[in-house]
Structure formats: structure tokens, C-alpha cells
mmCIF file of C-alpha atoms in Angstrom:
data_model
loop_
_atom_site.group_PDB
_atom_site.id
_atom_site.type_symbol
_atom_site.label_atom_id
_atom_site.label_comp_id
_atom_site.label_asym_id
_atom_site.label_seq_id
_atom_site.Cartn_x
_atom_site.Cartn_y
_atom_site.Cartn_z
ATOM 1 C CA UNK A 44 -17.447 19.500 32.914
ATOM 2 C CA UNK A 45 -18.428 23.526 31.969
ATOM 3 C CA UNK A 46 -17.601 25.883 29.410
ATOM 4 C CA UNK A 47 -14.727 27.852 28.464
ATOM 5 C CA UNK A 48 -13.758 29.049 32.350
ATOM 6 C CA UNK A 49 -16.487 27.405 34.627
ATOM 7 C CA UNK A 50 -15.876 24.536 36.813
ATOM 8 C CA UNK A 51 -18.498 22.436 37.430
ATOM 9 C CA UNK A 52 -18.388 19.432 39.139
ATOM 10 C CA UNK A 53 -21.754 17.095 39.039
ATOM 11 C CA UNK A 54 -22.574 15.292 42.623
ATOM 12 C CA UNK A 55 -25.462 12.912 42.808
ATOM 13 C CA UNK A 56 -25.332 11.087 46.639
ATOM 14 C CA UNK A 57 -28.091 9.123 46.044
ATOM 15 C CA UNK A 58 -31.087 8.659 43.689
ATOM 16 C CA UNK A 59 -33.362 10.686 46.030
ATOM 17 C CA UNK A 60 -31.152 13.297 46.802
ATOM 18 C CA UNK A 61 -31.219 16.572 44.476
ATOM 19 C CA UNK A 62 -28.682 16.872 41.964
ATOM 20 C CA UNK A 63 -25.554 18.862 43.229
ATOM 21 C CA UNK A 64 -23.024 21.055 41.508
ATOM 22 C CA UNK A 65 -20.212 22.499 42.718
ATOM 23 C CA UNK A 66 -18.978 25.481 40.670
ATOM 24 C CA UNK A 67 -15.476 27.391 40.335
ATOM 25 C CA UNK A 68 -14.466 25.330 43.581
ATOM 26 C CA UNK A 69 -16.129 27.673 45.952
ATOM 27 C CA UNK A 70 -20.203 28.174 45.134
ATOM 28 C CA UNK A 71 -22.741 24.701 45.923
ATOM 29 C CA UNK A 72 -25.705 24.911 43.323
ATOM 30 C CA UNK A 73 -28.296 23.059 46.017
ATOM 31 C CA UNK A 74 -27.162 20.980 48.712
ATOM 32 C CA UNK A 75 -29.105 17.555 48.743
ATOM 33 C CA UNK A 76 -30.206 15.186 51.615
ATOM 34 C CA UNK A 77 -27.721 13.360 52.517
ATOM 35 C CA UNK A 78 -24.220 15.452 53.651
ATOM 36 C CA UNK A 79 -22.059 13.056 54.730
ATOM 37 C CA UNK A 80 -21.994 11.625 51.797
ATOM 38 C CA UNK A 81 -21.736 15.338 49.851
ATOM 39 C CA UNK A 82 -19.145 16.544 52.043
ATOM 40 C CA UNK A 83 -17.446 13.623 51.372
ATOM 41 C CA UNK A 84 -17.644 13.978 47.382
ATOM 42 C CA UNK A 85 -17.057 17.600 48.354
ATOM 43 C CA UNK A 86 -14.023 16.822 50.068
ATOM 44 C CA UNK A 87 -12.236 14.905 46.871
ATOM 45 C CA UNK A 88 -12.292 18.558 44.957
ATOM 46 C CA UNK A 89 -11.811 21.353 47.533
ATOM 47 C CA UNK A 90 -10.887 21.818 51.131
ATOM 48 C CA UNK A 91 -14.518 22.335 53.047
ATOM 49 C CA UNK A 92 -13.612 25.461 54.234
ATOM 50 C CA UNK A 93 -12.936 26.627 50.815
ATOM 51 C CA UNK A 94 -16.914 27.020 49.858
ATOM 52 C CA UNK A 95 -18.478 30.073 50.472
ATOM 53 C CA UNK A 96 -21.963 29.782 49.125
ATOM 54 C CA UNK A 97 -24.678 27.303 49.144
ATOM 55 C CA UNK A 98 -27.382 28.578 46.596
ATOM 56 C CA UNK A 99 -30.516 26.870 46.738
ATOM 57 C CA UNK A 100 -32.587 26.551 43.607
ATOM 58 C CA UNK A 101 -35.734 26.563 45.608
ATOM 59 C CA UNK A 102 -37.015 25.544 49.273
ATOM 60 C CA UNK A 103 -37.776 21.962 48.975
ATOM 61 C CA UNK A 104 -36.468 19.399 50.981
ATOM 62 C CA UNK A 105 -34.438 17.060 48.879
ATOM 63 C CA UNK A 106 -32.276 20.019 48.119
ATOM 64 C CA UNK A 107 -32.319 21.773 50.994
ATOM 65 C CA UNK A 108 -32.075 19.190 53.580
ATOM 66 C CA UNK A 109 -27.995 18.991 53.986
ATOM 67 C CA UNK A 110 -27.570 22.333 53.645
ATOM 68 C CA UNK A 111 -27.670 23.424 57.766
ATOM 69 C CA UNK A 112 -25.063 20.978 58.179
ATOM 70 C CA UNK A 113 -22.869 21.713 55.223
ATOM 71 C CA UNK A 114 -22.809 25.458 55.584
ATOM 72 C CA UNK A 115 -21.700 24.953 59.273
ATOM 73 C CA UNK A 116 -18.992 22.511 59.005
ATOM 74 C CA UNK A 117 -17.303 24.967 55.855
ATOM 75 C CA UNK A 118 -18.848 28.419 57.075
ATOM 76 C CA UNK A 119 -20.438 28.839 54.134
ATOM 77 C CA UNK A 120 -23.593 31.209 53.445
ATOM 78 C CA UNK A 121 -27.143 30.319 52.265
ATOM 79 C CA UNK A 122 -28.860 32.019 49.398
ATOM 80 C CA UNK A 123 -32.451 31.723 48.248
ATOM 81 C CA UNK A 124 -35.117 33.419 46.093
ATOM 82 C CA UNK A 125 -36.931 36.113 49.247
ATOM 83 C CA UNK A 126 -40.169 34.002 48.238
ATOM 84 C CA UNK A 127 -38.896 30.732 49.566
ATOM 85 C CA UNK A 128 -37.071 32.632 52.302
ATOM 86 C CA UNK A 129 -40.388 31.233 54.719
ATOM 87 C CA UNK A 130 -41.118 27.832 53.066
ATOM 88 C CA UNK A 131 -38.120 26.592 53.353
ATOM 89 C CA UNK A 132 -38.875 26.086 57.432
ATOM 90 C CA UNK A 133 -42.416 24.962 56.617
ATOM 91 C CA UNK A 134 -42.791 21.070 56.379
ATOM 92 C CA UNK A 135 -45.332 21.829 53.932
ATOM 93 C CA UNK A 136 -44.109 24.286 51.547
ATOM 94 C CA UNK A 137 -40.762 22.606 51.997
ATOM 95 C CA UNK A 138 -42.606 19.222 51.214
ATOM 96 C CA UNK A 139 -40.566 17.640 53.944
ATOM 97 C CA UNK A 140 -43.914 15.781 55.001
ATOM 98 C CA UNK A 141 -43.811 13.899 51.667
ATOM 99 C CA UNK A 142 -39.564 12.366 53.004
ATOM 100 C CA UNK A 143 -41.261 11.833 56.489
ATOM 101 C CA UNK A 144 -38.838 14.413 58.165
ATOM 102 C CA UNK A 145 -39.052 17.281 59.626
ATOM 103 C CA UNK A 146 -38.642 20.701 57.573
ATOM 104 C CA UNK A 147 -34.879 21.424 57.927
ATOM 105 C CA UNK A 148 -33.365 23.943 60.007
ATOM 106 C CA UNK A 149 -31.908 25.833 57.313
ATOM 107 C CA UNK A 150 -30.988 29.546 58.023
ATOM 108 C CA UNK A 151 -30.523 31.444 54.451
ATOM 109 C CA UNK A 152 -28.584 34.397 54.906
ATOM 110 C CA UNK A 153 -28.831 35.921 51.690
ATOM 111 C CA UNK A 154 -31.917 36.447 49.447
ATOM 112 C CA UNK A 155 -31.930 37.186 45.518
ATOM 113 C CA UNK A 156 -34.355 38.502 43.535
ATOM 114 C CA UNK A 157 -34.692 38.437 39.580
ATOM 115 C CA UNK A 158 -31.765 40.167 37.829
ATOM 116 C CA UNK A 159 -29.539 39.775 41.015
ATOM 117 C CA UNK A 160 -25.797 38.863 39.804
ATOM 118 C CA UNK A 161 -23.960 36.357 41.753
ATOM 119 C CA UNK A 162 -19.677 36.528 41.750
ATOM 120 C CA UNK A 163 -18.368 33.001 41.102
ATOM 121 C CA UNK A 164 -14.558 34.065 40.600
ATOM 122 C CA UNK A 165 -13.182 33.846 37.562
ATOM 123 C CA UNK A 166 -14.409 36.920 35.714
ATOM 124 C CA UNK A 167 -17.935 35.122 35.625
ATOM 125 C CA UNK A 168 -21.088 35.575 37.300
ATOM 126 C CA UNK A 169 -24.396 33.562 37.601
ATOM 127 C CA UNK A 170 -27.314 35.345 36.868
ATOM 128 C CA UNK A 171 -30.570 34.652 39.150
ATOM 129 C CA UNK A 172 -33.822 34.424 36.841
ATOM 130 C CA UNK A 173 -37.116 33.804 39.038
ATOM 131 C CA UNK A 174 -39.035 31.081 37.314
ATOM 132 C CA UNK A 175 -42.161 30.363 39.903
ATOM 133 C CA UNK A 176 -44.142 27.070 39.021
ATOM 134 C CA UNK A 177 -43.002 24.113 41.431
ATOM 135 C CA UNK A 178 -42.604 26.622 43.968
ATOM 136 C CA UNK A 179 -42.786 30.594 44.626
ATOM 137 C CA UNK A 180 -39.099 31.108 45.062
ATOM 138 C CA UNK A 181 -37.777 28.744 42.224
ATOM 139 C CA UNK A 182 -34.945 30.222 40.533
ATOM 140 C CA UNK A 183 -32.279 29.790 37.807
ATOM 141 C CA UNK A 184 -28.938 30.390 37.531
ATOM 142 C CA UNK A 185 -27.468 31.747 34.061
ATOM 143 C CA UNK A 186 -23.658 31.547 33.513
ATOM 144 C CA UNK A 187 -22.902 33.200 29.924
ATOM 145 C CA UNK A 188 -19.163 32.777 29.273
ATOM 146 C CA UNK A 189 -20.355 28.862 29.434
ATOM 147 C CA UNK A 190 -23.610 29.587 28.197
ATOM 148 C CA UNK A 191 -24.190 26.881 31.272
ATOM 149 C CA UNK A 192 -27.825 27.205 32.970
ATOM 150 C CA UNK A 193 -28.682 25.672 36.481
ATOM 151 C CA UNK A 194 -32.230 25.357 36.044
ATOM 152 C CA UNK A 195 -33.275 23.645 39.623
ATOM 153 C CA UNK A 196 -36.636 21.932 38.851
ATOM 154 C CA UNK A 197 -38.121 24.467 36.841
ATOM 155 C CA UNK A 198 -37.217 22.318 33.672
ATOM 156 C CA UNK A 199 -35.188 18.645 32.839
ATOM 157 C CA UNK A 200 -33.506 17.524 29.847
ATOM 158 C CA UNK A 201 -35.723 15.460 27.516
ATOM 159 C CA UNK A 202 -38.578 17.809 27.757
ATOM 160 C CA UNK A 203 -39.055 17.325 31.784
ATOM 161 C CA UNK A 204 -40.383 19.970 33.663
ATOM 162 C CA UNK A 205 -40.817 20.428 37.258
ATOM 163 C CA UNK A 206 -44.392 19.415 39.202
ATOM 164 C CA UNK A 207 -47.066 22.100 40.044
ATOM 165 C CA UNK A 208 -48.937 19.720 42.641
ATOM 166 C CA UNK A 209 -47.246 21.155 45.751
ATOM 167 C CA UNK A 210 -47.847 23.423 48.187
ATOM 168 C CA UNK A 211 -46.388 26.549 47.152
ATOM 169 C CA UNK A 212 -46.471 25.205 43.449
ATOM 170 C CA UNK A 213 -47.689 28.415 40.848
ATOM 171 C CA UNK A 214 -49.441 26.342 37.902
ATOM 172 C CA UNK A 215 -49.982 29.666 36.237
ATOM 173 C CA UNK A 216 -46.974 31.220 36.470
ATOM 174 C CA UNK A 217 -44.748 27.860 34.716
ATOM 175 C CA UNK A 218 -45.337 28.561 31.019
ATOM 176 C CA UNK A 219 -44.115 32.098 31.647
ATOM 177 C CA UNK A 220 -41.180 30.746 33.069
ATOM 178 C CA UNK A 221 -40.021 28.428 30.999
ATOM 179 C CA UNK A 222 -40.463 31.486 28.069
ATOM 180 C CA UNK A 223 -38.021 33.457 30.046
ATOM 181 C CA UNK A 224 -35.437 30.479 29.535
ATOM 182 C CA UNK A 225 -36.240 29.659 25.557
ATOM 183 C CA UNK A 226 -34.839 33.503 25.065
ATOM 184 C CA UNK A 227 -31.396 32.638 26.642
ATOM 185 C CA UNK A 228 -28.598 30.902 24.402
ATOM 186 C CA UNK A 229 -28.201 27.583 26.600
ATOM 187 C CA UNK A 230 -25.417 24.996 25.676
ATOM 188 C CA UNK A 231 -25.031 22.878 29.096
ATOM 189 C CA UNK A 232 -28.019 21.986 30.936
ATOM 190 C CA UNK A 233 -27.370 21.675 34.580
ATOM 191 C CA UNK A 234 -31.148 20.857 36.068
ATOM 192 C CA UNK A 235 -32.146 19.531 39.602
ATOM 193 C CA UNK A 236 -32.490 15.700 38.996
ATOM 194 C CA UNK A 237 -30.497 13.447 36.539
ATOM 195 C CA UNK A 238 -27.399 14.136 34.432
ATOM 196 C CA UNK A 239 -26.201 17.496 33.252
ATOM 197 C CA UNK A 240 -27.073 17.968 29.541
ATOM 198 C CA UNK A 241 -23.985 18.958 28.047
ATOM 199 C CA UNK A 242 -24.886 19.806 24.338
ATOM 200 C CA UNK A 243 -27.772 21.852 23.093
ATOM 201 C CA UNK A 244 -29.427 22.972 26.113
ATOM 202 C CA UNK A 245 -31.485 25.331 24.108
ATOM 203 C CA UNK A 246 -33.109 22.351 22.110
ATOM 204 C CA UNK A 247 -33.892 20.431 25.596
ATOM 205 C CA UNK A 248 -35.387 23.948 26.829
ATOM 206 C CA UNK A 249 -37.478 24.539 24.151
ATOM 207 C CA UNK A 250 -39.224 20.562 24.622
ATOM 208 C CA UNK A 251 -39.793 21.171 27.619
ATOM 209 C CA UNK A 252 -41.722 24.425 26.843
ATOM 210 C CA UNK A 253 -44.111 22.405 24.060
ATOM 211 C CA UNK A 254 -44.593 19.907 26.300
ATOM 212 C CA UNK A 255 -45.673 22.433 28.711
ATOM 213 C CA UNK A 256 -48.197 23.941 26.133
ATOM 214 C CA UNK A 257 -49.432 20.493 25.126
ATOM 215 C CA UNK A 258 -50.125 19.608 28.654
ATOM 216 C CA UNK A 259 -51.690 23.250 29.380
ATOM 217 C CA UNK A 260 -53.648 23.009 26.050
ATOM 218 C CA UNK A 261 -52.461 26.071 24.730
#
């Protein structure tokens, strides 16, 4: 599945695990909970020691979990937003309490801010857009040859959107978040739970954003 050059392969382990996407055979969108079973998946497409980046959407446990393990078995590198950089250690901010674990003993060694451009081979690059909400550091990841967007939890096709009853969650900050993503042209919807949305992305953006507004009452 993707666009006209990008190769994106959807990996769902189990139903608690984040969704996971490996891109252009070398770049993990998120990393899950469970890596045996994603380095196994992982395994079917690419030689492990071909990836060489784990970017995670944001610091919470379900995708961050397998990520330690992962990233030294294929010598990959970490990337997250710099304002998840510290809760992604934090059982709290990392909402690892909620799994009954431990916060995982992930070590990101690169951080993105908004506007930072990310080289996926190919030509193409992903483009990191800070969207803060369900946590501080929750980003999302524009591709525009595809017109693909990895939105994390920040939004879900059918109008979803991510929770703001964390710690670390930014209530005020989601409507101007999702607003940032209603002005990009969005065909495939690749979010952080449940099936990539492979037509009119745009359309499953912008319910999301008025169901946002209804909730908020604006």
C-alpha cells in the first residue's frame, strides 16, 4: 500500500499493540509492544539490519514499548518530538502504569521539532508537524509525493481522535492541531490504531476536526 513511490507496509501484532508501518523498507513509523512478533513481520519484508530509523509518533507505551529491543537487534536509531524526549522514561507520561509495566527503556537518539524533514530514500521525505493534545510531543508525519499522512493518535479514520485524559495530554492545544492537518491535501490515512485509510484522507481529517468542535462546544 502508498502512493506513487512510497512503500508502506501496515503491521498490526496484536489488538493492543500500536499500529506499525514500515516505510521505503528502511524507516519504522512507531514500534508497538510486542517485538518478537514485529521483528518477525519485519523480517518477511527486509533484512533487520536493513532499518535505520524507528520514529515514534509520541511517548506512550503501546508504541514505544518494542522499540529498545528492535533498534538493538537492527542498529537502528530512535526519533521523537524533544517534548516527549523525558516522558517517554516516565511510567506516567508514558502511561505504562495503565499496561501494568514498567516505562520502557527506550533511548531516542534523535529529536524533531515542527518543520524538521525526515529522508526516507526515494526522492521523498516525511515532514514532522507537532500536533500536542494526547501528549506534548505528539507528532505527524507528512509524505507529499503520496499525499500519505502518519498521524499517530492525534486523529483516526471515521472521525476518531486521540484522548486528552492522560498525563501529558494538552486538551487545549488539540483543536489547533487537528487545523494544522485539515490545510494539508491527505489521500492515505496512516493513524496509530486500526486500518490505514486509503482514500480520502482529507474527508476523514476534516470529521474528526467537527467532531472535535462538537465535543469542545465550539
Amino acid at each position: 500500500m502508498g502512493g506513487r513511490n512510497t512503500e508502506v507496509r501496515y503491521i498490526c501484532p496484536t489488538a493492543y499493540d500500536s499500529s506499525v508501518y514500515l516505510v521505503n523498507g528502511k524507516i519504522l513509523i512507531d514500534a508497538g509492544m510486542s517485538s518478537d512478533l514485529i521483528i518477525k513481520q519485519l523480517e518477511k519484508y527486509i533484512k533487520l539490519t536493513d532499518l535505520k530509523l524507528i520514529i515514534l509518533t509520541h511517548c506512550h507505551y503501546d508504541h514505544t514499548a518494542a522499540a529498545a529491543i528492535i533498534a538493538e537487534k537492527s542498529g537502528a536509531e530512535i526519533g521523537i518530538h524533544k517534548a516527549d524526549l523525558q516522558g517517554v522514561n516516565d511510567e506516567y507520561l508514558s502511561v505504562s502504569v495503565l499496561f501494568g509495566d514498567r516505562a520502557p527503556a527506550v533511548k531516542p537518539t534523535i529529536t524533531y521539532e515542527e518543520g524538521d524533514k525526515i529522508d526516507i530514500g526515494n526522492g521523498e521525505q516525511l515532514e514532522v508537524i507537532h500536533t500536542p493534545g494526547h501528549s506534548q510531543g505528539s507528532i505527524c508525519l507528512y509524505e507529499p509525493v503520496s499525499k500519505s499522512l502518519f498521524s499517530g493518535d492525534t486523529v483516526f479514520p471515521g472521525g476518531g481522535f486521540g484522548r486528552m485524559d492522560f498525563d501529558g495530554s494538552e486538551p487545549e492545544k488539540m483543536l489547533s492541531s487537528v487545523e494544522k492537518l485539515i490545510k494539508i491535501d491527505v489521500k492515505t490515512l496512516y493513524s496509530g490504531h486500526g486500518a490505514p485509510a486509503d482514500r480520502d484522507g482529507n474527508n476523514q481529517i476534516m470529521a474528526s476536526y467537527r467532531m472535535l468542535r462538537m465535543m469542545m462546544g465550539v
